[in-house]
CSV table of C-alpha atoms in Angstrom, one decimal:
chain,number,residue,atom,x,y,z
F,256,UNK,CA,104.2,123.7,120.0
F,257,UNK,CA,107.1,123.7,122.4
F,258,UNK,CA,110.8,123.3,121.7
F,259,UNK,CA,110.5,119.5,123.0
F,260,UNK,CA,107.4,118.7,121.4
F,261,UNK,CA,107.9,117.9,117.6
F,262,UNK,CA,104.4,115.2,117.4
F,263,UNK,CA,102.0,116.1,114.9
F,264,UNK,CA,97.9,115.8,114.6
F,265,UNK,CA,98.3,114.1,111.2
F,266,UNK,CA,101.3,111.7,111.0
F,267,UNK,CA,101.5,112.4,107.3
F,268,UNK,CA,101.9,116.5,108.1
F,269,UNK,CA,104.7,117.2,108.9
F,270,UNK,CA,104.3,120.9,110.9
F,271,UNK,CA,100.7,121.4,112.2
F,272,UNK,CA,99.1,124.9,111.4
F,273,UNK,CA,100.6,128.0,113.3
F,274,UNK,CA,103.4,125.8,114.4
F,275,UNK,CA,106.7,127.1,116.0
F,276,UNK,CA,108.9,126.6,112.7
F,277,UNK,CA,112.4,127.0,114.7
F,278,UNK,CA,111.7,125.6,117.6
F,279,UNK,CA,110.6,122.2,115.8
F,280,UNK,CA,113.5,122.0,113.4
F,281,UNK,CA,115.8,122.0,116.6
F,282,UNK,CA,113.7,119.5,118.7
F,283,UNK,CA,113.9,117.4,115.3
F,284,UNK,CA,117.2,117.6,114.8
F,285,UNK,CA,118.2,116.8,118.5
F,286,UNK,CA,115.7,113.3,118.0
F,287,UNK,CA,117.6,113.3,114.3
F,288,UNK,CA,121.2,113.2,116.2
F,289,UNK,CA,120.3,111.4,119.2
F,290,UNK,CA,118.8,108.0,116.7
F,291,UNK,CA,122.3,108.1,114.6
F,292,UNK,CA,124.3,108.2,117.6
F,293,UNK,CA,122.4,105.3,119.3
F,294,UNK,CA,121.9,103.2,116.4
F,295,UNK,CA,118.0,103.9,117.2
F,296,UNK,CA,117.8,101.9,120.6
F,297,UNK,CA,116.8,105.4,122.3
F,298,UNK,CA,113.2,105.6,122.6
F,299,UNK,CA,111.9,108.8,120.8
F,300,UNK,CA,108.9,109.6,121.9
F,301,UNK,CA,107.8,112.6,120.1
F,302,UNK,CA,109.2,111.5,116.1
F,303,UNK,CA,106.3,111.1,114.2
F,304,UNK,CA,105.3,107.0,113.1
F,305,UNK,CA,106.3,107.3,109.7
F,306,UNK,CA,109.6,109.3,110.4
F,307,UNK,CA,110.5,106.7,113.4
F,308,UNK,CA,109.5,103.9,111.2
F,309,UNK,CA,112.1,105.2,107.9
F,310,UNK,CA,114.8,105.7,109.7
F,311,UNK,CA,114.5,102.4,111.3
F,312,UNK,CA,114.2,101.2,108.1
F,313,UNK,CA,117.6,103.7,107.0
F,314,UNK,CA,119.5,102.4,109.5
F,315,UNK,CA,118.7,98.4,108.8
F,316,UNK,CA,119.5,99.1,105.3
F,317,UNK,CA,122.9,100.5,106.3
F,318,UNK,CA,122.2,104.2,104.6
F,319,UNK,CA,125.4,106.4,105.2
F,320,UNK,CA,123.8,109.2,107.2
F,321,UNK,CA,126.6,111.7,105.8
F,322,UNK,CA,126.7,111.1,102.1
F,323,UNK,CA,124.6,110.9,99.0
F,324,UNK,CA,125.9,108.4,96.7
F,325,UNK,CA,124.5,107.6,93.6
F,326,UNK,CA,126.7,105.1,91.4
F,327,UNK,CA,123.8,104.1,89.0
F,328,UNK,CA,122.9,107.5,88.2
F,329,UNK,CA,121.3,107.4,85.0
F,330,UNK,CA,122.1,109.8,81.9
F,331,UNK,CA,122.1,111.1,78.6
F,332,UNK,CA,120.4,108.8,75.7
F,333,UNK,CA,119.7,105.9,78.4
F,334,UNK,CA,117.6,108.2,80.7
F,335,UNK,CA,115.9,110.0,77.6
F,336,UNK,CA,115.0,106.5,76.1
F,337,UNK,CA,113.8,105.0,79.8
F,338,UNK,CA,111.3,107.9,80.5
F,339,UNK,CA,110.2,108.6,77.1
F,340,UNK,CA,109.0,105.0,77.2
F,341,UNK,CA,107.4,105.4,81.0
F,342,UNK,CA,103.8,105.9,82.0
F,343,UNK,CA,104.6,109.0,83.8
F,344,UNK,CA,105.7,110.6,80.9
F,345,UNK,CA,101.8,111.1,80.3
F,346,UNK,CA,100.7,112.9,83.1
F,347,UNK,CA,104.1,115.9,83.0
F,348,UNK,CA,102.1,117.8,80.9
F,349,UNK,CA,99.2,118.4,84.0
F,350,UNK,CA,102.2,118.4,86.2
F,351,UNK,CA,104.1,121.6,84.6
F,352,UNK,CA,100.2,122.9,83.9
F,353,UNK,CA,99.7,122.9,87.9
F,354,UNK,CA,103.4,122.8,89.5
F,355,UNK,CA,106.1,124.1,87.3
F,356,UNK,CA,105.0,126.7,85.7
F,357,UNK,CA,105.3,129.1,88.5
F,358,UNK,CA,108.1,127.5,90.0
F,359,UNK,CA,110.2,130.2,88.7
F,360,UNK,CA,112.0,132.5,91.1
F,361,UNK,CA,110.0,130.5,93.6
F,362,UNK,CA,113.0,127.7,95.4
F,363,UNK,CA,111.2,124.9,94.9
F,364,UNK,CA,111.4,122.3,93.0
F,365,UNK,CA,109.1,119.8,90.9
F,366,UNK,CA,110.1,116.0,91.0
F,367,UNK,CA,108.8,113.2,88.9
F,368,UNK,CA,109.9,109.7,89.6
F,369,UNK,CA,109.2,106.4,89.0
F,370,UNK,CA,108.0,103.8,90.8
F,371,UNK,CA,111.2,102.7,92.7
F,372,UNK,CA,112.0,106.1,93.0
F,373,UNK,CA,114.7,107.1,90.0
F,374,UNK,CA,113.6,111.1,89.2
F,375,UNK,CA,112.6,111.4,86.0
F,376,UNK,CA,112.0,115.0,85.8
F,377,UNK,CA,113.5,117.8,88.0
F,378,UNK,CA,112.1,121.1,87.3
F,379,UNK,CA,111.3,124.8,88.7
F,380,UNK,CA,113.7,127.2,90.2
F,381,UNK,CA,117.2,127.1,88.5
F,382,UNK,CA,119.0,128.4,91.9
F,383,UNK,CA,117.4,125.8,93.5
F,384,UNK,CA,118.8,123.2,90.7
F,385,UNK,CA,121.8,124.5,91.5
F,386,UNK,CA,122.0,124.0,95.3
F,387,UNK,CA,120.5,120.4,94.8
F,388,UNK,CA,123.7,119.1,92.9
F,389,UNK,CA,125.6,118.9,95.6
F,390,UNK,CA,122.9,115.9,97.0
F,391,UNK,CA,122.8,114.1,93.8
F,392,UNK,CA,119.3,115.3,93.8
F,393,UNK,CA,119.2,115.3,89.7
F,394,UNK,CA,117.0,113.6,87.0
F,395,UNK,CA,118.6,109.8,86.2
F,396,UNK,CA,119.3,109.8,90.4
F,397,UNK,CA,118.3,107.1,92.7
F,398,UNK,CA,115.8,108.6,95.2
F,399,UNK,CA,114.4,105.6,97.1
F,400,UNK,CA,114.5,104.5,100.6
F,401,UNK,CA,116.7,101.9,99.9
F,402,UNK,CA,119.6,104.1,98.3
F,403,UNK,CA,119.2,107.9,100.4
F,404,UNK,CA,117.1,106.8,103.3
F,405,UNK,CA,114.4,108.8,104.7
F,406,UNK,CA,112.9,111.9,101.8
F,407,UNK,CA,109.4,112.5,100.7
F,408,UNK,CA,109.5,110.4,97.2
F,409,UNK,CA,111.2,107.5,98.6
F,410,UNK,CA,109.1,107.2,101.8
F,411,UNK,CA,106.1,108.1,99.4
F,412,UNK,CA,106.4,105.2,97.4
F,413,UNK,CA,108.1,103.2,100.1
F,414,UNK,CA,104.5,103.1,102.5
F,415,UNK,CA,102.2,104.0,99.8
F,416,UNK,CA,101.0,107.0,101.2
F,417,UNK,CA,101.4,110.6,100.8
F,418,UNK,CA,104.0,112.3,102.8
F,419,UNK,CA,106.2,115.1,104.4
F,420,UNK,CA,109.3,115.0,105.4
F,421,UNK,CA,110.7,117.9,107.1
F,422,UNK,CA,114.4,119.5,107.5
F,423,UNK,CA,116.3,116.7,109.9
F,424,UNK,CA,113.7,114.1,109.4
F,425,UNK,CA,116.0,113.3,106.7
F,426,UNK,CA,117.5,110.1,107.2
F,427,UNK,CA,120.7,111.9,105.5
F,428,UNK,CA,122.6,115.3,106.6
F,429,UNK,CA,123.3,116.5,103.5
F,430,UNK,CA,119.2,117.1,102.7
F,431,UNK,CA,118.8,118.5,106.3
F,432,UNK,CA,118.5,121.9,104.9
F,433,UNK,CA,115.1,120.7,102.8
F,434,UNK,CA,111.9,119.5,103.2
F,435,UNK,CA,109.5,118.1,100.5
F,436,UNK,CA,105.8,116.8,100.4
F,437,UNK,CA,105.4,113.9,97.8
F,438,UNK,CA,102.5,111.7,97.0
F,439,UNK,CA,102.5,108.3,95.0
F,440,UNK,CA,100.8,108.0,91.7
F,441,UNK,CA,98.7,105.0,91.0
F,442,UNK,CA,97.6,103.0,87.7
F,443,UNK,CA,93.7,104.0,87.9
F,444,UNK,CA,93.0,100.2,86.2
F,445,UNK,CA,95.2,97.8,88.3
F,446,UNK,CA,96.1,100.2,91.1
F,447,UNK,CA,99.7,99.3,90.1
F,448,UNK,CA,102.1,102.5,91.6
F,449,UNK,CA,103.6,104.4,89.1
F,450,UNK,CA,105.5,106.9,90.6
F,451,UNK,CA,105.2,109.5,92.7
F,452,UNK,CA,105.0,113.3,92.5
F,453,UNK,CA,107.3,115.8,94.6
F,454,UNK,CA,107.9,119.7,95.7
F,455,UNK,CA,111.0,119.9,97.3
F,456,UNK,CA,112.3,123.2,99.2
F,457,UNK,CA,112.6,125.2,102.1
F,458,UNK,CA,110.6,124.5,105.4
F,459,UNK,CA,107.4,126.3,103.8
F,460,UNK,CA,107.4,123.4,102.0
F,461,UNK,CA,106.4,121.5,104.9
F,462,UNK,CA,103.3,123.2,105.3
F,463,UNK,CA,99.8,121.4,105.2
F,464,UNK,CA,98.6,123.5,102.2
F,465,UNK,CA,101.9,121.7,100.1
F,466,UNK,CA,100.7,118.4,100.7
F,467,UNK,CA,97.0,119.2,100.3
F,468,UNK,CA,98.6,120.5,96.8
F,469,UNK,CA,100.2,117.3,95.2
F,470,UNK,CA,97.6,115.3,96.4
F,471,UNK,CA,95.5,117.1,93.9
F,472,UNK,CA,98.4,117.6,91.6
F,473,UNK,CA,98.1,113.3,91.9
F,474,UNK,CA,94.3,112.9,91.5
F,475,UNK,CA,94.3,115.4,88.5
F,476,UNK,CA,97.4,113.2,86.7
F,477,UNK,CA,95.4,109.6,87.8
F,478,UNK,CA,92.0,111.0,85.8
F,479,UNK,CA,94.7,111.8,82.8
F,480,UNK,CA,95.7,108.3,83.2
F,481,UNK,CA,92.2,107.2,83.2
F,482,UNK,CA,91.4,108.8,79.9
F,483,UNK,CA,93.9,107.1,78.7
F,484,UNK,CA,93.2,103.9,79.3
F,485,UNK,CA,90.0,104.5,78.4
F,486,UNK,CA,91.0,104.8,74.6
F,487,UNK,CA,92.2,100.9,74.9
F,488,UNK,CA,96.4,102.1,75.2
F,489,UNK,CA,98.0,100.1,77.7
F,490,UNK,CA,100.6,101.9,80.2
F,491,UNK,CA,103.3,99.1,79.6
F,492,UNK,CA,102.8,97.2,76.8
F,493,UNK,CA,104.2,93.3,76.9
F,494,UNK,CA,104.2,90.6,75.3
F,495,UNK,CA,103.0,88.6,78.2
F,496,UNK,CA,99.4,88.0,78.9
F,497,UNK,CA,97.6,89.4,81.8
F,498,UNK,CA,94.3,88.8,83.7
F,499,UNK,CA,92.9,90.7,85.8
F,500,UNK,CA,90.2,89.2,88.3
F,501,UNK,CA,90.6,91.9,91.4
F,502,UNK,CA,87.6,94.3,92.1
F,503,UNK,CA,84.2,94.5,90.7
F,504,UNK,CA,85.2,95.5,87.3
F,505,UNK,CA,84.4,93.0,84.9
F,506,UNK,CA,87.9,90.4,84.5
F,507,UNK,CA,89.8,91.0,81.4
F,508,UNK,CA,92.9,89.9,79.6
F,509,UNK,CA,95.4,91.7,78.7
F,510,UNK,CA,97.4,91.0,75.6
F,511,UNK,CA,99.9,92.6,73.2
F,512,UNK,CA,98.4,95.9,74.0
F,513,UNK,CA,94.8,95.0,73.3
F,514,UNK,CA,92.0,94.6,76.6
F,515,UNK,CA,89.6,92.0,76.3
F,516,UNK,CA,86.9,91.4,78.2
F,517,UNK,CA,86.3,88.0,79.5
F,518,UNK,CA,83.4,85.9,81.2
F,519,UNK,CA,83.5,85.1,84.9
F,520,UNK,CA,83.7,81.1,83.3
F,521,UNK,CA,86.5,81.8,81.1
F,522,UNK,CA,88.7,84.3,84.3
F,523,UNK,CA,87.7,81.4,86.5
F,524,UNK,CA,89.1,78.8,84.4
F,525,UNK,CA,92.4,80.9,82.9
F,526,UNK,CA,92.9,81.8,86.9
F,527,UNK,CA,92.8,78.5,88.1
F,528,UNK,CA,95.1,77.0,85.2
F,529,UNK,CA,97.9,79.6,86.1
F,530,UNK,CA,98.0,78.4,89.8
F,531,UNK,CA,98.3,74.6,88.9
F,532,UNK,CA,101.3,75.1,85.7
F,533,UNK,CA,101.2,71.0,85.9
F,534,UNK,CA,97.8,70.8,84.1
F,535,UNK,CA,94.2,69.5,85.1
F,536,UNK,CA,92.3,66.8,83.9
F,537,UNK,CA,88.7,67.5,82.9
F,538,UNK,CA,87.6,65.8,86.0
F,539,UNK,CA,89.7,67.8,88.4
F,540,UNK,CA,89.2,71.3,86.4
F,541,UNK,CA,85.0,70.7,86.7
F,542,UNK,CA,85.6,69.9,90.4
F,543,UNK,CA,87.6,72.9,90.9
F,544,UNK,CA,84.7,75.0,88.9
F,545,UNK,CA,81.9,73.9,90.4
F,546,UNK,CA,81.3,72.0,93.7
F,547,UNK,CA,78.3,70.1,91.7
F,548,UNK,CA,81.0,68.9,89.0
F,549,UNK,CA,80.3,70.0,85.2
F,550,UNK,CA,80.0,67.1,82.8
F,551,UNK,CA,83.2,67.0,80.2
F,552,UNK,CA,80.6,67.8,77.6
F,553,UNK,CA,80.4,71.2,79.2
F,554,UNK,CA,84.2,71.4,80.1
F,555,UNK,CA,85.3,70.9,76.2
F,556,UNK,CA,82.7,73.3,75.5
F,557,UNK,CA,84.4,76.3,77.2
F,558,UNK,CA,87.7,75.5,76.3
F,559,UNK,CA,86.7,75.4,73.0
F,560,UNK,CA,85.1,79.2,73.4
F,561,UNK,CA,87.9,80.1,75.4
F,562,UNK,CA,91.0,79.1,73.0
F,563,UNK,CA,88.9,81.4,70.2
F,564,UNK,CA,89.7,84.3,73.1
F,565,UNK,CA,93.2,83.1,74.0
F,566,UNK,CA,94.6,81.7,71.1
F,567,UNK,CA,94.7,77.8,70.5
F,568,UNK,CA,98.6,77.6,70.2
F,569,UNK,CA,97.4,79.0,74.3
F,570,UNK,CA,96.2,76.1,75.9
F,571,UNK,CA,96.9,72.8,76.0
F,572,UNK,CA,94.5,69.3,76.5
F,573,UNK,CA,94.9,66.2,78.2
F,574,UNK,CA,95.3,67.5,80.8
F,575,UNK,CA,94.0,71.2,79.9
F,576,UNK,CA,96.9,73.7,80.9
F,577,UNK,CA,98.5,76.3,79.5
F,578,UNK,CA,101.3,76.6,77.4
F,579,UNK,CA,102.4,80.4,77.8
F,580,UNK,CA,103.0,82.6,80.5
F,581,UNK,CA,100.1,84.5,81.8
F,582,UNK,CA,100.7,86.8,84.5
F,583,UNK,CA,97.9,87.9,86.8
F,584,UNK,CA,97.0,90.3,89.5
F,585,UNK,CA,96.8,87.8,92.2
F,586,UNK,CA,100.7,87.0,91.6
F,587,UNK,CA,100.7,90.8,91.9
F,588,UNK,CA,99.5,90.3,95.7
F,589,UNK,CA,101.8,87.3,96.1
F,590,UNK,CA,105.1,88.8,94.9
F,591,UNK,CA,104.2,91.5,97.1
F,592,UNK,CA,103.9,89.5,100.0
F,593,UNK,CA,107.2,87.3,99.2
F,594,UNK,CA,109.4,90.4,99.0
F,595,UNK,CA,107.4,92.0,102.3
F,596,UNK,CA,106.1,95.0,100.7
F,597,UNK,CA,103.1,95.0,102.6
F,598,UNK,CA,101.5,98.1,101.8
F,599,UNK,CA,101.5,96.7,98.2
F,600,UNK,CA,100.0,93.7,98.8
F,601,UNK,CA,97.0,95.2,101.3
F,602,UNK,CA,96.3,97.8,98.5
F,603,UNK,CA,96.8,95.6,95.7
F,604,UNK,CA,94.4,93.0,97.6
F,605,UNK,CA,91.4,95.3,98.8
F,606,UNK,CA,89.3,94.4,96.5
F,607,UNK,CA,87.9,90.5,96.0
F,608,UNK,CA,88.8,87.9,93.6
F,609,UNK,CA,86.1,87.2,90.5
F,610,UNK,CA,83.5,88.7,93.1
F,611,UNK,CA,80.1,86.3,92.6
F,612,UNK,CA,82.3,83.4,91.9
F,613,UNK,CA,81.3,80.2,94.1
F,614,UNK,CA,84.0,78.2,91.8
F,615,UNK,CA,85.2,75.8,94.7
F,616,UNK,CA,88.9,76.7,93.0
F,617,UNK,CA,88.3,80.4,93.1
F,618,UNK,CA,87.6,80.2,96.6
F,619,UNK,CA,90.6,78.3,97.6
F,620,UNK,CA,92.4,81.3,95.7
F,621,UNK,CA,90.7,84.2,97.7
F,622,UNK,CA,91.1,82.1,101.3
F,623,UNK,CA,94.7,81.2,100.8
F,624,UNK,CA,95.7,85.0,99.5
F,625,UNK,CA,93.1,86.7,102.0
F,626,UNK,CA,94.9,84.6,105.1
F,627,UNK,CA,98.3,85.6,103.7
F,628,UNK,CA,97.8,89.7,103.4
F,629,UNK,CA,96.2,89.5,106.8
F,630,UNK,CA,98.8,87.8,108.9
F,631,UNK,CA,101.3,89.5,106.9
F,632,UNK,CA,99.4,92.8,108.0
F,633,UNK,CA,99.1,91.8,111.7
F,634,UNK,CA,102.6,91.0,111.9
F,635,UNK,CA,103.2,94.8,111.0
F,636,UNK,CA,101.2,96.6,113.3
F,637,UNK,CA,101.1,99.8,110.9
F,638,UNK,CA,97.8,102.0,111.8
F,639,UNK,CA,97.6,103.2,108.1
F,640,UNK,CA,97.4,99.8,106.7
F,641,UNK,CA,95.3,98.2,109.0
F,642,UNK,CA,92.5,101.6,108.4
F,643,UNK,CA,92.6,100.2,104.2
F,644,UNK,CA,92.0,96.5,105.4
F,645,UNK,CA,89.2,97.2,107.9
F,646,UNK,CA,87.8,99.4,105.1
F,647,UNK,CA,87.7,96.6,102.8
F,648,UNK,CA,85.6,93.8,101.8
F,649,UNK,CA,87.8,91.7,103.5
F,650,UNK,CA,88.3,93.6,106.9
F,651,UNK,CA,84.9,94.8,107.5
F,652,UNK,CA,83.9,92.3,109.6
F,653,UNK,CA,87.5,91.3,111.0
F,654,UNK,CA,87.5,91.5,114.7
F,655,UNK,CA,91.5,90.7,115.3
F,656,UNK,CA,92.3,93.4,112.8
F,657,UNK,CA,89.6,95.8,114.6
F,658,UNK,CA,91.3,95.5,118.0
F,659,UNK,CA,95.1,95.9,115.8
F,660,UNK,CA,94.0,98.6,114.3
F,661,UNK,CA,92.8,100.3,118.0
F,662,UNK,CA,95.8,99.3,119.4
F,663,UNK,CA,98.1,101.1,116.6
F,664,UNK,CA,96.1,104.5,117.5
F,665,UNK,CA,97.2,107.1,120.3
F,666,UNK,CA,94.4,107.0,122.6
F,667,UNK,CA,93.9,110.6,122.4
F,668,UNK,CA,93.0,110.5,118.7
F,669,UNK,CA,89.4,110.8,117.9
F,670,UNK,CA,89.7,108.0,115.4
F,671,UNK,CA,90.5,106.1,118.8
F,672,UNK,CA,87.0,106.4,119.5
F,673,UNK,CA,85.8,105.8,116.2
F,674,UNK,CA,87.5,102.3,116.0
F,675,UNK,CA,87.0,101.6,119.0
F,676,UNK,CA,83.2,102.0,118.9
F,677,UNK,CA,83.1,100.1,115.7
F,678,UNK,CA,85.1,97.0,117.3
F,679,UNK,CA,82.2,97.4,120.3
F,680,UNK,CA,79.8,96.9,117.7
F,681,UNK,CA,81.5,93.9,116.0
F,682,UNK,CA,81.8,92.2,119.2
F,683,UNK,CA,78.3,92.8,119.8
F,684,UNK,CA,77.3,91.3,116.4
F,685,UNK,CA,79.3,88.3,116.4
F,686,UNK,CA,79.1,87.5,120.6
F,687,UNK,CA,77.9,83.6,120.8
């Protein structure tokens, strides 16, 4: 690698193997100055995507490039209470088992956050502690995108993905003289993100073997989450009831901690009540469940079953609605989508609603969030994105998003050819 060139084969990485260690720090932190100075109107050819991309994001957020403020910092019994009470308090045990414990002596340190990017645990070498106070990087701190700019956790949880970020590819000067790897952690049931685990340190951090590292570190702490939810414990208990109809798990309602499982009839039905608050009459609810109409017999027969599973004090007749709040994971995708956080809403969305359901209702549901993450995803452009939705059940077959997911590729990558065989194929296929 030359002193000018700083790209990397794996946009995630953020020094390929055998790479020139000084050299790239300088070429990065010549890109680093010559973005703040511009304002990021100077084309930089050689920043890697997802670097490029944060600080874009940095500088629209207005992120002081010089100081690390943290006015919200969180402390003493408030902190203690928050993460004693958070989901990632269950997988620290596997990550002191595989990360801290030989931290020691070693100048790294082990973060935990959660899933906005406050650290909940900062661990390992205590010099190391020590030199990170003067960034504010401390448990209770604010570590997202939004509050430091461009770092490992942040942009972790900020795209979803696992992540490097290396010396100046810090959005802020004050963390120039780290580098970190971080990787999100995700709910194993609703694919919900967590938090995120991070090793922050000196550029040896930055290697690919760090990376390769919390990723495992990750997939060891999700199968600890699994078990868990296996024994019936819910990550966050509320007192609001949830369905989930995502994925080719069988649907199920979540409520005050307990998981039932529910008939495609009875998701299709509690589904379709929670998009039309206002109510249905028995007419319109057998229209919207099955393009032959059910007679009211029928109807009155499965709300009957269905308030036994529910509750009666539930749902309401005449017209049939409900009469408590029931959250569910298709909100999920649209909450996503209304606050632009598309990463969330492609991941949240990759699987399909109530699959084997031909409830005319349902299918209104999948058409009108499946058109909404897809334009939404276009409108992006981000090659990592587009490779989840063209691996989906929704993208397989998706020509347009083919050809956007080609044209987000360098040329010279062989997943260039890959795609662009595959979008050959599809064009083949579907040519009239």
């Amino acid at each position: 690698m030359t002193d000018r060139g700083i790209a990397t084969t794996n946009p995630w990485v953020a020094l390929d193997p055998g790479a020139d260690v000084a050299a790239h720090a300088r070429a990065v932190l010549r890109a680093h100055g010559t973005f703040v100075s511009a304002r990021g109107k100077d084309r930089l050819d050689g920043v890697r995507s997802v670097v490029r991309d944060s600080w874009s994001r940095s500088l629209q957020r207005g992120i002081d490039p010089d100081v690390v403020e943290q006015p919200a910092l969180l402390s003493g019994h408030d902190l203690e209470e928050y993460r004693a009470g958070h989901p990632m308090s269950l997988i620290r045990p596997v990550v002191r088992k595989l990360l801290v414990e030989d931290a020691d002596d070693s100048g790294l340190l082990v973060a935990i956050t959660d899933g906005q990017g406050r650290l909940l645990w900062v661990e390992g070498d205590h010099a190391a502690r020590d030199r990170a106070l003067s960034m504010s990087f401390v448990e209770g701190a604010d570590w997202s995108e939004d509050r430091v700019g461009t770092n490992a956790p942040g942009t972790a949880l900020a795209v979803d993905h696992s992540v490097q970020i290396f010396g100046a590819e810090h959005f802020n000067r004050t963390v120039h003289e780290w580098s970190c790897s971080a990787a999100p952690v995700h709910d194993p049931t609703s694919g919900r993100v967590l938090g995120a685990i991070d090793i922050t340190g000196g550029h040896r951090v930055a290697a690919p073997e760090v990376l390769q590292l919390v990723r495992a570190t990750v997939a060891a702490a999700e199968a600890e989450l699994r078990l868990h939810a296996l024994s019936g414990r819910p990550l966050f208990p509320s007192a609001t009831p949830r369905i989930e109809t995502i994925g080719a798990g069988r649907p199920a309602l979540h409520r005050g901690g307990e998981r039932v499982g529910l008939s495609r009839r009875h998701a299709e039905i509690l589904l379709i009540l929670a998009d039309h608050p206002e109510g249905l009459s028995s007419d319109r609810l057998a229209m919207l469940l099955d393009e032959n109409e059910l007679d009211s017999v029928t109807i009155r027969a499965e709300m009957s079953r269905l308030r036994k599973v529910l509750g009666a004090e539930h749902l309401g007749s005449r017209p049939y609605r409900l009469l408590t709040t029931l959250d569910t994971d298709v909100a999920d995708v649209r909450r996503a989508l209304d606050r632009g956080d598309v990463a969330s809403a492609v991941r949240l969305c990759t699987g399909e609603i109530l699959p084997g359901s031909v409830a005319p209702g349902i299918e209104e549901i999948r058409d009108e969030l499946c058109s909404g993450v897809r334009a939404a995803l276009l409108r992006c452009g981000e090659e990592h994105l587009l490779a989840q939705w063209t691996a989906s059940v929704h993208g397989r077959e998706d020509i347009t998003a083919w050809a956007a997911y080609r044209a987000s590729i360098d040329p010279r990558s062989p997943r260039f050819a890959q795609v662009d065989a595959t979008l050959t194929r599809l064009d083949r296929q579907f040519a009239t």
